[in-house]
XYZ file of C-alpha atoms in Angstrom:
681
model
C 11.533 13.032 2.613
C 8.165 15.011 2.637
C 4.467 14.280 1.046
C 5.813 15.421 -2.468
C 8.965 13.444 -2.722
C 7.581 10.557 -1.197
C 4.132 10.832 -3.901
C 7.464 11.168 -6.850
C 8.639 7.564 -5.322
C 6.204 6.133 -6.095
C 5.219 7.348 -9.439
C 8.547 7.005 -10.831
C 8.675 3.258 -9.134
C 6.041 3.270 -11.980
C 2.935 0.694 -10.122
C 0.621 1.371 -12.046
C -1.746 -1.029 -9.791
C -2.802 -4.078 -8.288
C -1.576 -4.717 -4.706
C 1.033 -6.782 -4.751
C 3.308 -4.624 -6.746
C 3.942 -1.779 -4.735
C 6.752 -3.897 -2.335
C 8.429 -5.041 -5.851
C 8.760 -1.584 -8.083
C 9.534 0.494 -4.822
C 12.561 -2.310 -3.934
C 13.403 -2.239 -8.058
C 13.902 1.876 -7.465
C 15.578 1.342 -4.431
C 18.112 -0.877 -6.154
C 18.766 1.405 -9.496
C 19.518 4.836 -7.172
C 21.379 2.434 -5.360
C 23.967 1.576 -8.099
C 27.012 3.712 -8.548
C 27.184 5.952 -11.046
C 29.571 5.383 -14.306
C 33.370 5.829 -13.419
C 33.237 7.664 -16.635
C 30.641 9.970 -16.312
C 32.117 10.901 -12.798
C 35.557 11.786 -13.954
C 33.497 14.374 -16.830
C 31.967 15.292 -13.166
C 33.049 18.602 -11.531
C 33.576 18.447 -7.763
C 30.054 20.145 -6.798
C 28.658 18.747 -9.843
C 29.188 15.346 -7.693
C 28.288 16.754 -4.057
C 25.174 18.129 -5.484
C 24.224 15.401 -8.018
C 25.204 12.412 -4.610
C 22.958 14.825 -2.134
C 20.278 14.685 -5.065
C 20.533 10.262 -4.700
C 20.768 10.328 -0.953
C 17.597 12.122 -0.956
C 15.530 10.319 -3.867
C 16.702 7.081 -1.638
C 15.265 8.251 1.648
C 12.066 8.869 0.010
C 11.615 5.662 -1.833
C 12.106 3.816 1.286
C 10.128 5.980 2.912
C 7.475 5.524 0.546
C 8.360 1.779 0.710
C 7.727 1.270 4.661
C 4.509 3.512 4.029
C 3.277 1.413 1.543
C 4.050 -1.972 3.590
C 2.030 -0.646 6.742
C -0.867 0.953 4.163
C -1.262 -2.656 2.470
C -0.844 -4.602 5.522
C -3.766 -2.637 7.047
C -6.053 -3.310 4.067
C -5.116 -6.635 3.916
C -8.376 -7.912 4.725
C -9.987 -5.910 1.650
C -6.802 -8.010 -1.116
C -9.728 -10.922 -0.799
C -12.508 -11.260 -3.110
C -14.697 -11.756 0.332
C -13.798 -9.780 3.480
C -15.101 -9.328 6.346
C -15.838 -5.151 7.323
C -14.906 -5.294 11.231
C -11.192 -6.080 10.363
C -11.488 -3.311 7.472
C -12.793 -1.173 9.884
C -10.348 -1.703 12.319
C -7.406 -0.941 9.568
C -8.697 2.178 9.171
C -9.082 2.676 12.774
C -5.488 2.235 12.683
C -4.560 3.847 9.098
C -6.373 6.957 10.697
C -4.705 7.047 14.012
C -1.147 6.551 12.630
C -1.067 9.254 9.417
C -3.860 11.808 10.209
C -2.133 14.939 10.836
C -3.732 16.607 13.289
C -3.202 20.608 12.819
C -5.775 22.766 15.633
C -8.387 21.754 17.861
C -11.096 21.057 15.190
C -8.875 18.506 13.260
C -8.226 16.822 17.240
C -11.820 16.261 17.087
C -12.616 14.560 13.660
C -10.159 11.995 14.498
C -11.572 11.208 17.924
C -14.894 11.372 15.673
C -13.391 9.257 13.252
C -12.429 6.885 15.506
C -15.124 6.555 17.532
C -16.966 5.951 14.595
C -14.556 2.905 12.915
C -14.399 1.575 16.905
C -18.755 1.384 16.567
C -18.522 -0.371 13.476
C -15.597 -3.069 14.318
C -18.404 -4.551 17.006
C -20.899 -4.818 14.757
C -22.033 -8.765 13.409
C -19.607 -10.412 11.031
C -20.637 -9.544 7.789
C -18.214 -11.195 4.408
C -18.709 -8.062 1.217
C -17.509 -7.738 -1.735
C -14.012 -5.344 -1.319
C -15.749 -2.529 -3.751
C -18.803 -2.624 -0.871
C -17.464 -2.963 2.319
C -15.530 0.066 1.051
C -18.454 1.438 0.337
C -19.757 0.654 3.292
C -16.796 2.802 5.265
C -17.369 5.383 3.339
C -21.172 5.746 3.612
C -20.915 5.374 7.502
C -18.034 8.158 7.418
C -20.051 10.642 5.183
C -22.093 11.442 7.653
C -20.447 11.918 10.315
C -21.131 15.435 11.696
C -18.387 17.018 13.362
C -18.440 20.085 15.574
C -21.735 20.729 15.248
C -23.594 23.233 17.026
C -26.987 24.748 18.468
C -27.408 28.478 17.674
C -24.870 31.371 19.497
C -25.592 34.895 19.883
C -22.903 36.628 17.808
C -22.157 33.905 15.192
C -23.984 33.136 11.644
C -25.691 29.922 11.562
C -27.039 28.292 8.722
C -29.881 25.840 7.832
C -31.503 24.302 6.159
C -35.257 25.985 5.575
C -36.742 22.547 6.231
C -35.410 23.522 10.122
C -35.074 27.331 9.892
C -37.104 29.539 11.494
C -36.876 28.559 15.749
C -34.409 30.800 17.099
C -35.655 33.608 17.241
C -32.904 35.623 15.694
C -34.234 39.322 14.570
C -32.206 38.666 10.945
C -33.332 36.501 9.140
C -31.316 35.514 5.041
C -33.290 33.727 2.735
C -30.623 33.186 0.007
C -31.421 31.757 -3.157
C -35.445 32.152 -4.511
C -34.594 31.937 -7.798
C -36.943 30.443 -10.411
C -34.637 27.286 -10.956
C -33.841 25.876 -6.989
C -37.857 26.864 -6.300
C -39.821 24.940 -5.691
C -38.287 22.737 -7.890
C -39.465 20.339 -10.730
C -42.610 17.977 -10.683
C -39.918 15.609 -13.125
C -41.073 12.366 -12.137
C -37.959 9.185 -11.023
C -37.904 7.652 -14.349
C -36.643 4.353 -11.577
C -39.449 4.050 -9.399
C -43.065 6.215 -10.984
C -44.826 7.838 -8.855
C -47.998 5.529 -9.763
C -45.289 2.409 -8.790
C -44.789 4.351 -5.509
C -48.803 4.614 -4.747
C -49.071 1.202 -5.395
C -46.309 0.491 -2.368
C -46.967 3.523 -0.460
C -50.879 1.048 -0.030
C -48.841 -1.733 1.180
C -46.277 0.281 3.265
C -49.229 2.700 4.568
C -48.514 4.700 7.486
C -45.074 4.478 6.227
C -45.173 6.007 2.647
C -42.504 6.567 -0.350
C -42.795 10.606 -1.450
C -44.063 11.381 -4.743
C -41.741 13.545 -7.312
C -44.852 15.619 -8.641
C -45.559 16.203 -5.240
C -42.284 17.262 -4.693
C -42.815 21.675 -5.547
C -46.007 21.567 -3.602
C -44.030 19.528 -0.470
C -41.056 22.022 -0.954
C -43.254 25.647 -1.100
C -45.285 24.234 1.818
C -42.041 23.915 3.615
C -40.896 27.729 3.063
C -44.134 28.632 3.816
C -44.123 27.305 7.101
C -40.048 28.131 8.164
C -41.036 31.863 6.874
C -44.327 32.470 9.267
C -42.379 30.673 11.967
C -39.425 34.410 11.695
C -39.329 36.921 14.011
C -37.738 40.471 13.284
C -36.676 41.383 8.981
C -36.103 39.047 6.403
C -33.658 39.985 3.549
C -34.536 37.205 0.927
C -32.523 37.536 -2.113
C -31.527 35.272 -5.320
C -28.815 34.971 -8.153
C -29.952 36.990 -11.041
C -27.352 35.794 -13.478
C -26.291 31.717 -14.315
C -22.527 31.118 -14.932
C -22.417 28.645 -16.204
C -19.075 29.024 -18.538
C -18.173 32.032 -20.035
C -20.374 31.614 -23.376
C -22.958 29.581 -21.265
C -24.031 32.999 -19.425
C -27.779 34.365 -19.295
C -30.008 36.106 -17.101
C -32.259 34.276 -14.260
C -35.724 35.370 -12.955
C -36.929 34.994 -8.976
C -38.969 32.289 -7.935
C -42.878 32.688 -7.414
C -42.141 32.606 -3.277
C -39.965 35.294 -4.216
C -43.473 38.042 -5.908
C -45.489 36.649 -3.052
C -42.855 38.496 -0.435
C -42.780 41.415 -2.713
C -46.625 41.647 -2.770
C -46.997 40.400 1.071
C -44.658 43.490 1.594
C -47.050 46.273 0.778
C -47.497 45.700 -2.968
C -50.653 43.336 -2.930
C -51.124 43.579 -6.382
C -47.325 44.183 -8.189
C -46.570 41.389 -10.975
C -43.340 40.439 -12.289
C -42.079 43.239 -13.873
C -43.066 45.816 -10.974
C -41.006 43.494 -8.749
C -38.200 43.596 -11.226
C -38.051 47.265 -10.963
C -38.555 47.626 -7.491
C -35.352 46.097 -7.223
C -32.025 47.606 -6.394
C -28.840 47.605 -8.692
C -27.435 43.394 -8.097
C -24.418 42.692 -6.277
C -21.873 41.655 -8.373
C -18.215 40.493 -7.569
C -16.899 44.713 -7.285
C -19.027 45.417 -4.497
C -18.390 48.901 -2.969
C -14.826 49.362 -1.865
C -16.305 49.618 2.184
C -18.059 46.264 1.173
C -14.632 44.275 -0.302
C -14.256 40.997 1.345
C -10.696 40.766 -0.246
C -8.087 42.657 -2.707
C -9.362 40.848 -5.757
C -13.135 42.880 -5.188
C -11.113 46.083 -4.178
C -9.535 45.886 -7.520
C -11.915 45.834 -9.253
C -14.972 47.908 -6.958
C -11.144 50.976 -7.556
C -11.752 50.194 -11.212
C -15.410 50.409 -11.893
C -15.673 53.622 -9.506
C -12.325 55.149 -12.366
C -14.467 53.857 -15.102
C -11.989 51.751 -15.859
C -12.094 48.064 -16.932
C -9.277 45.206 -15.866
C -8.173 45.024 -19.124
C -8.441 48.918 -20.810
C -5.190 50.041 -21.595
C -5.899 53.035 -18.650
C -6.128 50.291 -16.423
C -3.578 48.475 -16.922
C -0.371 50.938 -15.777
C -2.264 51.154 -12.668
C -2.686 47.111 -11.658
C 1.000 46.448 -12.623
C 2.392 49.225 -10.683
C 0.915 47.649 -7.468
C 1.856 44.194 -8.712
C 5.455 43.499 -10.366
C 4.884 40.528 -11.732
C 2.337 41.060 -13.706
C 4.288 44.223 -14.892
C 6.777 41.332 -15.602
C 4.529 38.746 -17.761
C 2.934 42.101 -19.925
C 6.664 43.297 -20.351
C 7.084 39.573 -21.657
C 4.072 39.438 -23.937
C 4.388 42.585 -25.437
C 8.379 41.260 -26.435
C 6.631 38.309 -27.690
C 3.898 39.928 -29.791
C 7.090 41.830 -31.820
C 9.004 41.221 -34.764
C 11.452 41.207 -32.455
C 14.300 37.894 -30.916
C 13.839 38.924 -27.733
C 15.058 36.836 -24.081
C 10.925 36.413 -23.932
C 11.685 34.441 -27.189
C 14.432 31.680 -26.339
C 17.299 34.152 -26.690
C 19.822 33.995 -24.095
C 21.955 37.309 -25.464
C 25.502 36.494 -24.088
C 25.785 33.551 -26.176
C 25.961 30.399 -24.461
C 29.305 28.723 -26.154
C 29.536 26.089 -23.263
C 26.475 24.650 -24.427
C 27.475 23.811 -27.689
C 29.185 20.523 -27.926
C 31.806 21.862 -30.267
C 33.175 23.558 -27.504
C 31.953 21.639 -24.345
C 32.962 18.552 -25.281
C 29.989 16.857 -24.357
C 28.215 14.276 -26.927
C 25.407 15.336 -28.956
C 22.740 12.446 -29.482
C 20.771 12.060 -33.038
C 17.519 12.576 -31.542
C 18.800 15.682 -29.422
C 20.573 16.991 -32.939
C 16.786 16.888 -34.367
C 15.270 18.243 -31.766
C 17.228 21.177 -31.918
C 15.895 21.001 -35.938
C 12.800 20.974 -35.143
C 12.504 23.245 -32.403
C 15.526 24.958 -30.766
C 12.821 26.132 -27.782
C 12.112 22.803 -27.216
C 15.204 21.945 -27.441
C 16.418 24.600 -24.809
C 13.464 23.865 -22.646
C 14.035 20.150 -22.370
C 18.415 19.733 -22.640
C 18.888 23.271 -21.293
C 15.942 23.971 -19.261
C 16.077 20.105 -18.262
C 11.967 20.492 -17.791
C 10.562 17.430 -18.387
C 6.464 16.422 -17.544
C 5.869 14.072 -15.170
C 6.267 10.613 -17.197
C 2.380 8.850 -15.473
C 1.111 5.780 -15.927
C -2.279 5.431 -16.853
C -4.930 3.208 -15.697
C -6.284 3.226 -19.816
C -8.147 0.034 -20.238
C -7.904 0.442 -24.008
C -4.280 0.318 -24.034
C -1.106 -1.679 -22.641
C 2.190 -0.336 -23.721
C 2.667 3.203 -24.847
C 4.414 3.423 -28.717
C 7.970 4.514 -26.722
C 8.150 1.037 -25.107
C 6.488 -1.427 -27.293
C 9.162 -0.802 -29.261
C 11.940 -0.921 -27.290
C 10.661 -4.356 -26.742
C 10.131 -5.326 -29.940
C 13.711 -4.050 -30.792
C 15.106 -5.999 -27.997
C 13.845 -9.179 -29.667
C 15.164 -7.913 -33.166
C 18.333 -8.004 -31.418
C 18.354 -11.539 -29.239
C 16.985 -13.272 -32.849
C 19.901 -11.349 -34.644
C 22.442 -12.402 -33.017
C 21.052 -16.112 -32.075
C 20.846 -17.659 -36.132
C 24.010 -15.651 -37.239
C 26.227 -17.116 -34.252
C 25.351 -20.402 -35.681
C 25.933 -19.173 -39.460
C 21.785 -18.710 -40.862
C 20.078 -16.254 -42.093
C 16.461 -15.346 -41.541
C 14.010 -17.842 -43.035
C 10.799 -17.472 -41.748
C 10.047 -21.589 -42.316
C 12.735 -22.730 -39.668
C 12.763 -19.418 -37.009
C 8.714 -18.505 -37.598
C 8.412 -20.445 -33.629
C 11.817 -19.329 -31.994
C 11.418 -15.397 -32.931
C 7.442 -15.900 -31.096
C 9.007 -17.785 -28.304
C 11.600 -14.461 -27.994
C 8.448 -11.958 -28.759
C 6.400 -14.322 -26.042
C 9.407 -13.861 -23.090
C 9.717 -10.543 -23.807
C 6.010 -9.379 -23.674
C 5.664 -11.800 -19.966
C 9.316 -9.817 -18.904
C 7.165 -5.962 -20.189
C 3.485 -7.670 -18.216
C 5.826 -8.065 -14.873
C 6.986 -4.368 -15.073
C 4.128 -2.712 -16.582
C 0.692 -4.854 -15.639
C -2.062 -4.642 -18.268
C -5.244 -2.688 -17.399
C -7.088 -5.201 -19.071
C -7.022 -8.404 -20.602
C -8.078 -6.969 -24.031
C -6.145 -4.283 -23.674
C -3.235 -6.769 -23.328
C -4.328 -9.198 -25.714
C -4.442 -6.548 -28.600
C -0.928 -5.264 -28.082
C 0.304 -8.374 -28.130
C -1.485 -9.393 -30.991
C 0.302 -6.271 -32.624
C 4.219 -7.419 -31.178
C 3.263 -10.987 -32.433
C 2.256 -9.713 -35.918
C 5.239 -7.104 -36.366
C 8.127 -9.988 -35.075
C 6.210 -12.647 -38.268
C 6.783 -9.479 -40.331
C 10.107 -8.406 -39.483
C 10.841 -11.628 -40.213
C 8.953 -12.123 -43.721
C 11.014 -9.091 -44.845
C 14.613 -9.985 -43.779
C 14.136 -12.779 -45.052
C 14.133 -11.559 -48.826
C 16.355 -8.457 -47.972
C 19.353 -10.587 -46.372
C 19.910 -12.642 -49.664
C 21.678 -9.765 -51.607
C 23.262 -8.653 -48.016
C 25.150 -10.752 -44.679
C 23.461 -9.163 -41.656
C 26.999 -8.105 -39.720
C 26.199 -6.042 -36.327
C 23.434 -5.794 -34.269
C 22.883 -3.096 -31.565
C 26.129 -1.578 -31.965
C 26.537 1.423 -28.974
C 28.887 3.551 -28.370
C 29.741 6.726 -26.250
C 26.953 4.629 -24.533
C 29.497 3.184 -21.537
C 26.507 1.287 -19.759
C 24.762 -0.064 -22.667
C 24.834 -3.632 -23.009
C 26.258 -4.495 -26.700
C 27.640 -7.844 -27.772
C 29.169 -6.573 -30.638
C 32.167 -6.164 -31.237
C 32.548 -2.790 -33.076
C 30.834 -1.271 -30.512
C 32.228 1.323 -28.437
C 32.589 2.979 -25.132
C 33.256 6.733 -26.529
C 31.662 8.411 -28.871
C 32.482 8.852 -32.407
C 33.826 12.714 -33.377
C 31.953 13.881 -36.058
C 33.595 17.257 -38.627
C 31.508 19.713 -39.162
C 33.902 22.328 -40.428
C 37.466 22.866 -40.947
C 38.854 21.986 -38.026
C 35.583 21.346 -36.518
C 33.475 18.172 -34.856
C 31.162 17.141 -32.036
C 30.903 13.698 -30.311
C 28.251 11.939 -31.461
C 26.934 9.209 -29.125
C 23.730 6.580 -30.010
C 23.378 2.847 -31.167
C 23.070 1.685 -34.812
C 19.713 -1.108 -34.809
C 21.158 -2.963 -37.603
C 24.332 -3.113 -40.038
C 23.962 -5.471 -43.273
C 27.219 -5.831 -45.163
C 26.818 -5.973 -49.035
C 28.477 -7.525 -51.758
C 30.916 -4.992 -52.519
C 31.698 -4.794 -49.671
C 30.042 -1.199 -47.971
C 28.095 -1.410 -45.807
C 23.775 -0.566 -45.336
C 22.757 1.403 -41.918
C 19.380 0.816 -40.637
C 17.250 2.198 -37.314
C 14.342 0.046 -37.158
C 10.786 2.266 -36.413
C 8.195 0.509 -35.163
C 5.690 3.154 -35.803
C 4.400 4.584 -38.633
C 6.534 6.190 -41.524
C 3.986 9.064 -42.009
C 6.987 11.806 -40.892
C 9.239 10.327 -42.677
C 10.254 10.790 -46.663
C 13.282 10.277 -48.423
C 13.047 12.981 -51.234
C 13.541 15.368 -48.305
C 16.787 13.782 -47.205
C 18.017 15.464 -43.678
C 15.541 18.033 -44.111
C 17.000 20.862 -42.464
C 18.512 18.787 -39.165
C 14.906 16.877 -39.044
C 15.363 14.011 -40.350
C 18.951 13.545 -39.680
C 19.514 10.456 -37.818
C 20.135 8.155 -40.739
C 22.895 10.825 -42.127
C 25.247 10.728 -38.525
C 24.777 6.911 -38.214
C 26.624 6.069 -41.333
C 29.271 8.645 -40.971
C 29.465 7.529 -37.020
C 29.668 3.761 -38.814
C 32.659 4.531 -40.835
C 34.538 5.871 -37.337
C 33.867 3.208 -36.061
C 34.720 0.328 -39.039
C 38.108 2.243 -38.968
C 39.013 1.746 -35.017
C 37.827 -2.296 -35.486
C 40.554 -2.328 -38.048
C 38.797 -3.095 -41.193
C 38.064 0.516 -42.978
C 35.239 0.650 -45.076
C 31.940 3.415 -46.721
C 28.886 3.485 -46.107
C 27.078 2.873 -48.877
C 23.237 3.553 -47.771
C 21.218 4.869 -45.341
C 17.626 4.651 -44.094
C 14.601 3.947 -42.480
C 12.864 -0.054 -41.015
C 9.259 -0.125 -40.840
C 8.201 -3.626 -39.650
C 4.811 -2.389 -37.134
C 1.326 -2.529 -38.119
C 1.823 1.079 -38.992
C 5.104 1.299 -41.158
C 3.398 -1.474 -43.124
C 7.157 -3.486 -43.209
C 8.555 0.129 -45.673
C 12.029 -0.487 -45.390
C 13.282 3.451 -46.593
C 16.901 3.671 -47.696
C 17.550 7.915 -47.801
C 20.518 9.275 -50.376
C 23.671 9.992 -48.115
C 25.021 13.476 -48.724
C 27.962 14.057 -46.062
C 28.356 18.055 -47.312
C 25.153 19.317 -46.997
C 25.123 16.780 -43.153
C 28.339 18.738 -41.917
C 26.566 22.170 -43.028
C 23.432 21.627 -40.911
C 25.039 20.527 -38.495
C 27.387 23.832 -38.097
C 25.349 25.479 -38.238
C 21.905 24.099 -35.912
C 25.718 23.859 -33.390
C 25.943 27.652 -34.264
C 23.000 28.123 -32.616
C 23.906 26.696 -29.145
C 27.027 28.842 -29.611
C 24.196 31.800 -29.742
C 21.983 31.536 -27.459
C 19.454 31.519 -29.644
C 16.343 28.942 -29.849
C 13.793 30.307 -31.660
C 10.681 27.904 -32.003
C 9.447 25.887 -34.779
C 7.685 27.163 -37.880
C 6.422 24.177 -39.317
C 2.347 23.036 -38.152
C 4.224 18.962 -38.101
C 7.012 20.042 -35.908
C 4.422 21.034 -33.228
C 2.723 17.457 -33.104
C 2.834 15.498 -30.131
C 5.222 17.981 -27.594
C 4.627 17.857 -24.355
C 5.802 22.049 -24.016
C 2.100 23.335 -25.915
C 1.599 24.762 -21.953
C 4.572 26.510 -21.834
C 4.162 28.341 -25.009
C 1.560 27.804 -26.543
C 2.068 25.387 -29.511
C 1.255 25.409 -33.996
C -1.324 28.525 -32.647
C 0.241 30.761 -31.184
C 4.093 30.467 -30.504
C 4.992 28.735 -33.939
C 2.956 31.834 -35.724
C 5.119 34.424 -33.704
C 8.124 33.160 -34.446
C 7.397 32.910 -38.018
C 6.874 36.560 -38.099
C 10.328 37.036 -36.049
C 12.104 34.712 -38.351
C 11.085 36.234 -41.337
C 12.280 40.106 -39.909
C 15.607 38.893 -38.455
C 18.492 40.721 -38.960
C 20.951 37.792 -36.816
C 23.084 35.762 -39.198
C 22.655 32.512 -36.808
C 18.456 32.918 -37.117
C 18.550 33.947 -41.021
C 20.413 30.781 -41.410
C 18.381 28.664 -39.556
C 15.320 29.745 -41.300
C 17.269 29.555 -44.836
C 17.898 25.675 -44.453
C 14.528 25.061 -43.024
C 13.753 27.214 -46.343
C 15.852 25.137 -48.728
C 14.587 21.558 -47.261
């Protein structure tokens, strides 16, 4: 399947670290890929889409199986390294087998390298037994490989030969080039080794005599003597050079000067009384990245030379047309950037001029989620990238020794704990009681923590314990607050899924079908999702609550639906009324909001006033963007936070400011409406 596909399979398996997890995680990935599609989803798809989906899945299964075979073989060869103390000999044997089986030989030099590696590792196999820690054994093998030379050769006629000055000058060549004679490199500094001082080295040398350790303060003198000896061995012409400019970074560039030996060479060439001023005056113009066109080594140097000779800089306006005429892709980029810098809303800003009615769920019938609607309201351009172009950043399991489980996964864990807890106690006719149920909710939390630990191993016990304590604290906080809250209401339904056929939901009002949400005269779209919690009030109305295990800083009751960016509670309230009606007992939803039981949320419960007419109006205007093919970038700073697409658009420092100017100048009705709902909410 190719190395990229196999690497993607390793990433999708979410192995993390630990030798024992490779097979299990890859087996789990293969099993998930082999699961049959949901029948309803297959009915909605066309034949071409089904064929493409099946082909894509078959290729992913093949790649996952190949990745598993590779992992199994690699772990078998490295089995010696999984012990606390390993023998270097079988480890070297495993490395030799690995190289023989998996190394790619593309040319003669690769073949020579393979033969040299196999010979080296075979020699290590016959050494006397030595047991080392795995890391030490691996370092021993790596050191042996680093010192291995492949295809080293003597100086040959007609070829450039490179050598260190300590060993150079013996070949009798007629042309020699001595490089790197700047003051920083030669003769070097005379700083002492902070670990082993020169006085300590002298004491050791008196014991080791005649063998001796080098004294660090003598290094500049020794380097100067070695270079003089090299030059004295040369025949023919000598060309010496140094780097006159230090290119550390764009903001840390500085001039460099020649070493004292460079001045000695100049004096030896005839200017016996010259000083540095005379030397620098006599030197030619330094060679740079733009040599003459006759000396250019590649296209870049040739172009830079031509532009310099024409008196044009690479960024000058006059140079641009010349370069763009030869490189159409640069012309495309320039045209796009020019359009983005203008006040007009163009195709490079997220405008599909022909319109995209097929993306409007009122026309297509494709279900939407509340989170997708909020993304559309926050930043239509992000919606375009994520849900239309389906561009996603690869999800990686990072070895962060300070954290176990990211906030989203920790939230999923807590949602499951809360659901199971409430289902258990309500089935037995009980309400939350901190004294009675504290032990049970902690047991559920511990069981969920153990299951997640198996799926995603912690990088350190400290990180695991910190997250574990946060989860237990959130569970206890949840129980304590729910005890007080449930005195006035009756908990009824938990994790009410609708429009999610494959979601497991024990709620009696759950539905595999999405719920239609009316947004205007004869217009509606299908909504899917899962309501975390439904309570029944004494007056017979219902309350909808969504658990948020993070911080409450983004949510403000006074904002209402906030131009659609805080619309989930309102859409779920509408959806619940229909689910109740479908189940045979229609009722009104009088309250909806968010509950923050986690450490960062500090147990806040945030009800938000429901305004169905405003919700329908804002939703309709957002869907109009989809129909018109208009996907402007976010204009508010807070909407650009925690976005995965900053590398694509430039983020709040670039794209946001451009979008603000474009929306202020636009005459497109859908963009004017988008601007109005953001400004009014």
